[in-house]
Coordinates of C-alpha atoms in Angstrom, one line a residue:
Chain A
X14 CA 4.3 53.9 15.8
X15 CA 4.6 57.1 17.6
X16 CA 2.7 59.8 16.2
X17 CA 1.6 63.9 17.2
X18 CA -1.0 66.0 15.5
X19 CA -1.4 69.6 16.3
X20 CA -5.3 71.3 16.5
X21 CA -6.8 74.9 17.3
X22 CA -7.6 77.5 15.1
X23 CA -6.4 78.6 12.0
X24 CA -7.0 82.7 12.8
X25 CA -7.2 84.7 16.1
X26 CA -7.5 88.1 16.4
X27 CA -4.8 90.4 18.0
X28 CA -4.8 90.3 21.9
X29 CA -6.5 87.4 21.7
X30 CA -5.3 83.9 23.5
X31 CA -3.7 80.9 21.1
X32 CA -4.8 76.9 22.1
X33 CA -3.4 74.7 20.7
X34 CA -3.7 70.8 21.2
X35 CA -1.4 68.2 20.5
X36 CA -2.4 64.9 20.6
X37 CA 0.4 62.0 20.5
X38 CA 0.1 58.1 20.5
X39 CA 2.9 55.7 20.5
X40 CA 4.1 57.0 23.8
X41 CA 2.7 58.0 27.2
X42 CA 3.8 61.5 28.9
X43 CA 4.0 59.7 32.2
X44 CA 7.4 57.3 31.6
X45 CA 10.3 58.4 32.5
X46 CA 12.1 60.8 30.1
X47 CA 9.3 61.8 27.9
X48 CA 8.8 65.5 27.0
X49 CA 6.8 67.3 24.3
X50 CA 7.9 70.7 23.0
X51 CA 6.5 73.0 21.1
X52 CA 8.5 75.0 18.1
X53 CA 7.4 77.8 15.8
X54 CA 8.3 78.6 12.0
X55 CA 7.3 81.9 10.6
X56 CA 6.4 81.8 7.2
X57 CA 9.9 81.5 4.8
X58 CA 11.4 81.9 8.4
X59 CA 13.8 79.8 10.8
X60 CA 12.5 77.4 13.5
X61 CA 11.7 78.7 17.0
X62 CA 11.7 76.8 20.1
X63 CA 9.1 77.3 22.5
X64 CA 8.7 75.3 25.1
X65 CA 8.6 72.2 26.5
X66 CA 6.8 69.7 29.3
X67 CA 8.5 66.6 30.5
X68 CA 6.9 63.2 32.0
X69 CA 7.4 64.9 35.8
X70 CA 5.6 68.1 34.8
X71 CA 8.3 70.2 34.7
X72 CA 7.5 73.2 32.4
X73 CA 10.3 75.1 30.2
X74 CA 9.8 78.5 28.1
X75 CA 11.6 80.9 26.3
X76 CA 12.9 83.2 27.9
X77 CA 11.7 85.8 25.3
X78 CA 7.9 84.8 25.7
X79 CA 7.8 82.8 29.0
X80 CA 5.4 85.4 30.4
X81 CA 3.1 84.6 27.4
X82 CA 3.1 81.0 27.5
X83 CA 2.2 78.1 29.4
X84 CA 2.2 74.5 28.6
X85 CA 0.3 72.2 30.1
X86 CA -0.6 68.4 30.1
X87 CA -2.9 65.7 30.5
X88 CA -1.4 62.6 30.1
X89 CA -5.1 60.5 30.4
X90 CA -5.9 61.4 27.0
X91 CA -2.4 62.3 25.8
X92 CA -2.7 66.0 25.2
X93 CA -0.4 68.2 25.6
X94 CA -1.6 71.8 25.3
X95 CA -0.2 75.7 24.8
X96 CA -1.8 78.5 25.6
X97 CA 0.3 82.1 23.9
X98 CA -1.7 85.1 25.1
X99 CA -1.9 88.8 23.5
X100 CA -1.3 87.3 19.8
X101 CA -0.1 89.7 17.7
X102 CA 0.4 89.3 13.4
X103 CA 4.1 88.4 14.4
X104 CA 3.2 85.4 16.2
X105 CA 1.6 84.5 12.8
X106 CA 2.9 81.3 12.2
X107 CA 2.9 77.0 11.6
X108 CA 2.7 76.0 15.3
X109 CA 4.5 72.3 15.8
X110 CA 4.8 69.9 18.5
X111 CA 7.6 67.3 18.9
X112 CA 8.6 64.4 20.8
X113 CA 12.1 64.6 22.9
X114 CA 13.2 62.3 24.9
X115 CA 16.5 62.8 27.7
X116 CA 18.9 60.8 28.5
X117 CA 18.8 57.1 29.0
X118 CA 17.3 56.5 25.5
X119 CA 19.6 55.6 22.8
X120 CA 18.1 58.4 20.3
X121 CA 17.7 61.5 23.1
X122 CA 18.4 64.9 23.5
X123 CA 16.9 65.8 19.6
X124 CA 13.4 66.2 18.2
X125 CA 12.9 62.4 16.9
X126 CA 9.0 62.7 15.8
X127 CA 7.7 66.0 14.6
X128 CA 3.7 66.6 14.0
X129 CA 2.4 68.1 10.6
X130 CA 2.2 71.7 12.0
X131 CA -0.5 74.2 12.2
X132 CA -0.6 77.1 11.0
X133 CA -2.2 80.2 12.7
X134 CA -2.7 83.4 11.2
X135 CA -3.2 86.3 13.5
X136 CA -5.2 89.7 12.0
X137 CA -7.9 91.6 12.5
Chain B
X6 CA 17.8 86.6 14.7
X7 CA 18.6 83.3 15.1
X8 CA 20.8 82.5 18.0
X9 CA 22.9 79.7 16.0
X10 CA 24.2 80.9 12.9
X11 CA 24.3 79.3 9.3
X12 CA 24.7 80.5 5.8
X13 CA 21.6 81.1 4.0
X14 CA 22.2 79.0 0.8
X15 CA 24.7 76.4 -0.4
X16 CA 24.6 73.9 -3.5
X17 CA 26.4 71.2 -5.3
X18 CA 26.2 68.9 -8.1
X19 CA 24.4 65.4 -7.5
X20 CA 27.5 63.4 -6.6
X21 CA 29.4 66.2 -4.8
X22 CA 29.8 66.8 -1.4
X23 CA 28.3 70.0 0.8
X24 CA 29.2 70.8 4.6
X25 CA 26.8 73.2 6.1
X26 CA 28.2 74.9 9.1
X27 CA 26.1 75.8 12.5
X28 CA 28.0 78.6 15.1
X29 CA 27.0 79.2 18.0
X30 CA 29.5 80.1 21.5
X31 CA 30.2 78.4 24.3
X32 CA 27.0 78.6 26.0
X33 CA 25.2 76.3 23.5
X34 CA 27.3 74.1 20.4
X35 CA 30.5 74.8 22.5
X36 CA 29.2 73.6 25.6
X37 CA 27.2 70.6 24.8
X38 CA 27.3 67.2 22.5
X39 CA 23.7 67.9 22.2
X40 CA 23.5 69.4 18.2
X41 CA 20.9 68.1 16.0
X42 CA 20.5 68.2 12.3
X43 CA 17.1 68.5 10.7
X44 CA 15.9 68.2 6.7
X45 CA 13.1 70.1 5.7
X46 CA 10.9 70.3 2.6
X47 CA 9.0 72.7 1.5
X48 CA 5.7 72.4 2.9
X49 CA 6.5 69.5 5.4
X50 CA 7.6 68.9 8.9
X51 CA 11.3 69.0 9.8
X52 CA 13.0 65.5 10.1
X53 CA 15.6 64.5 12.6
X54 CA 19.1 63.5 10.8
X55 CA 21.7 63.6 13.3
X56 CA 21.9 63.9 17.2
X57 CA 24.4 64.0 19.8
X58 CA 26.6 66.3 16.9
X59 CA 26.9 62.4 15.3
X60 CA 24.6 60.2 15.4
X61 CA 22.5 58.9 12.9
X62 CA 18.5 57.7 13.5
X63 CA 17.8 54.6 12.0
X64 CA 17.1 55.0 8.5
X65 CA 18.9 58.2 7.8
X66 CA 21.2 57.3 4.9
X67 CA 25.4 57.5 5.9
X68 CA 25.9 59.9 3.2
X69 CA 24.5 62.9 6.4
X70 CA 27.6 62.5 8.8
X71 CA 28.1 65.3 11.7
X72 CA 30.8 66.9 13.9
X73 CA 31.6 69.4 16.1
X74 CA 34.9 72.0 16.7
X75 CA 34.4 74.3 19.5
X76 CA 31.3 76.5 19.0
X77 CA 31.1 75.1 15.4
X78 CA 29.2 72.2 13.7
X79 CA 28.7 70.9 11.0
X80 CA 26.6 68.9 8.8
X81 CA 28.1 67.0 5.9
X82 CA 26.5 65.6 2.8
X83 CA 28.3 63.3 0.4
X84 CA 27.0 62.1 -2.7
X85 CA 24.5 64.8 -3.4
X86 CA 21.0 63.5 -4.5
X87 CA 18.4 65.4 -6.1
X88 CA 16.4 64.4 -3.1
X89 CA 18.7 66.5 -0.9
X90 CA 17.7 69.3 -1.8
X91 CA 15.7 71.3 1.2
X92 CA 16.2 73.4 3.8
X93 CA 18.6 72.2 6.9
X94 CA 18.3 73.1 10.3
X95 CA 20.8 73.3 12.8
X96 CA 19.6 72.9 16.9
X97 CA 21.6 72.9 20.1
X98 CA 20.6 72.6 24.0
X99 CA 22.2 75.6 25.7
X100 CA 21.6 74.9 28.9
X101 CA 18.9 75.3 31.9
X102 CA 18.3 78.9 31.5
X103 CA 17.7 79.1 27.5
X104 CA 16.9 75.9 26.6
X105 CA 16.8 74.7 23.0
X106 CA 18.5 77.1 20.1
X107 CA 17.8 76.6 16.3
X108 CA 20.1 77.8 13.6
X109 CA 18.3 80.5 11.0
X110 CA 18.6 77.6 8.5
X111 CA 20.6 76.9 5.1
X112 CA 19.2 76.0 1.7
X113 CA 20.5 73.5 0.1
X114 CA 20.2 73.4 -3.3
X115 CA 21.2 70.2 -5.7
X116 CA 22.7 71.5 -9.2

């Protein structure tokens, strides 16, 4: 059963630097055509895509906060992690990661297994 | 703004039918068979109910059905249940420079 659960904390302060963990099982980061992503919802708002991490360690952002973002991994204790510096309240938001899987799988190319989400709440 | 666009509400009567559309341009929906439809409740995760514009994961029910003209999908939803009703999510890869797009989501609501 593949499984992700996103951790870090629920308030930061403005200009201050977002971790957040997520921790999969089910899967390991290291076969061939896994990738996590991360993705965003805004409270009452749409989903955004933030980036991604695939089994080679290829990195992908957005291009609208790529210079705020870096995604890492450590595929030992199946962690995959994002740092987002110089929070502001817009960035205030429930934070989720999500299993994708390219081509060569017969369900690829989509967001098969989603974690619960954290929210984070950024103010002073 | 969302870079995929969908209308902000639709509804139907439990039995009925609803098609949700998703448009984006050539770049993204146009350009790739890589569209994905997800169902979201209020307070939960999104869940996957199409990919490839099409296909269904196992254990989706055949009433979600997709498809694609041009720059457009869309999502289709026969035989409206109560259980339907949620928030639906359009996606589509558009490519090495941008990535992954969402749609800014369509409420459906069951009558």
């Amino acid at each position: 059963q593949v499984t992700l659960r996103e951790s870090g904390p629920a308030l930061v302060k403005p200009t201050q630097t977002l971790t957040l963990t997520c921790t999969f099982s089910g899967f390991s980061l290291s076969t061939s055509g896994m990738c996590v992503s991360w993705i965003r919802q805004p409270p009452g708002k749409a989903l955004e895509w933030l980036a991604l991490i695939d089994w080679d360690d290829d990195k992908y952002y957005s291009t609208s906060l790529k210079t705020r973002l870096t995604i890492s991994k450590d595929t030992s204790k199946n962690q995959v992690v994002l740092t987002m510096t110089n929070m502001d309240p817009v960035d205030t938001a429930t934070y989720y990661c999500a299993r994708i899987r390219t081509s060569g799988y017969d369900l690829s190319d989509a967001f098969d297994i989603w974690g619960q989400g954290t929210m984070v709440t950024v103010s002073s | 703004q969302s870079a995929l666009t969908q209308p902000r509400s639709v509804s139907g009567s439990p039995g009925q039918s609803v098609t949700i559309s998703c448009t984006g341009t050539s770049s993204d929906v146009g350009g790739y068979n890589y569209v994905s439809w997800y169902q979201q409740h209020p307070g939960k995760a999104p869940k996957l109910m199409i990919y490839d514009v099409s296909k269904r994961p196992s254990g989706v029910p055949d009433r979600f059905s997709g498809s694609k003209s041009g720059n457009t999908a869309s999502l289709t939803i026969s035989g409206l249940q109560a259980e339907d009703e949620a928030d639906y999510y359009c996606c589509s890869y558009a490519g090495s420079y941008t990535h992954w797009v969402f749609g800014g989501g369509t409420k459906l609501t069951v009558l």
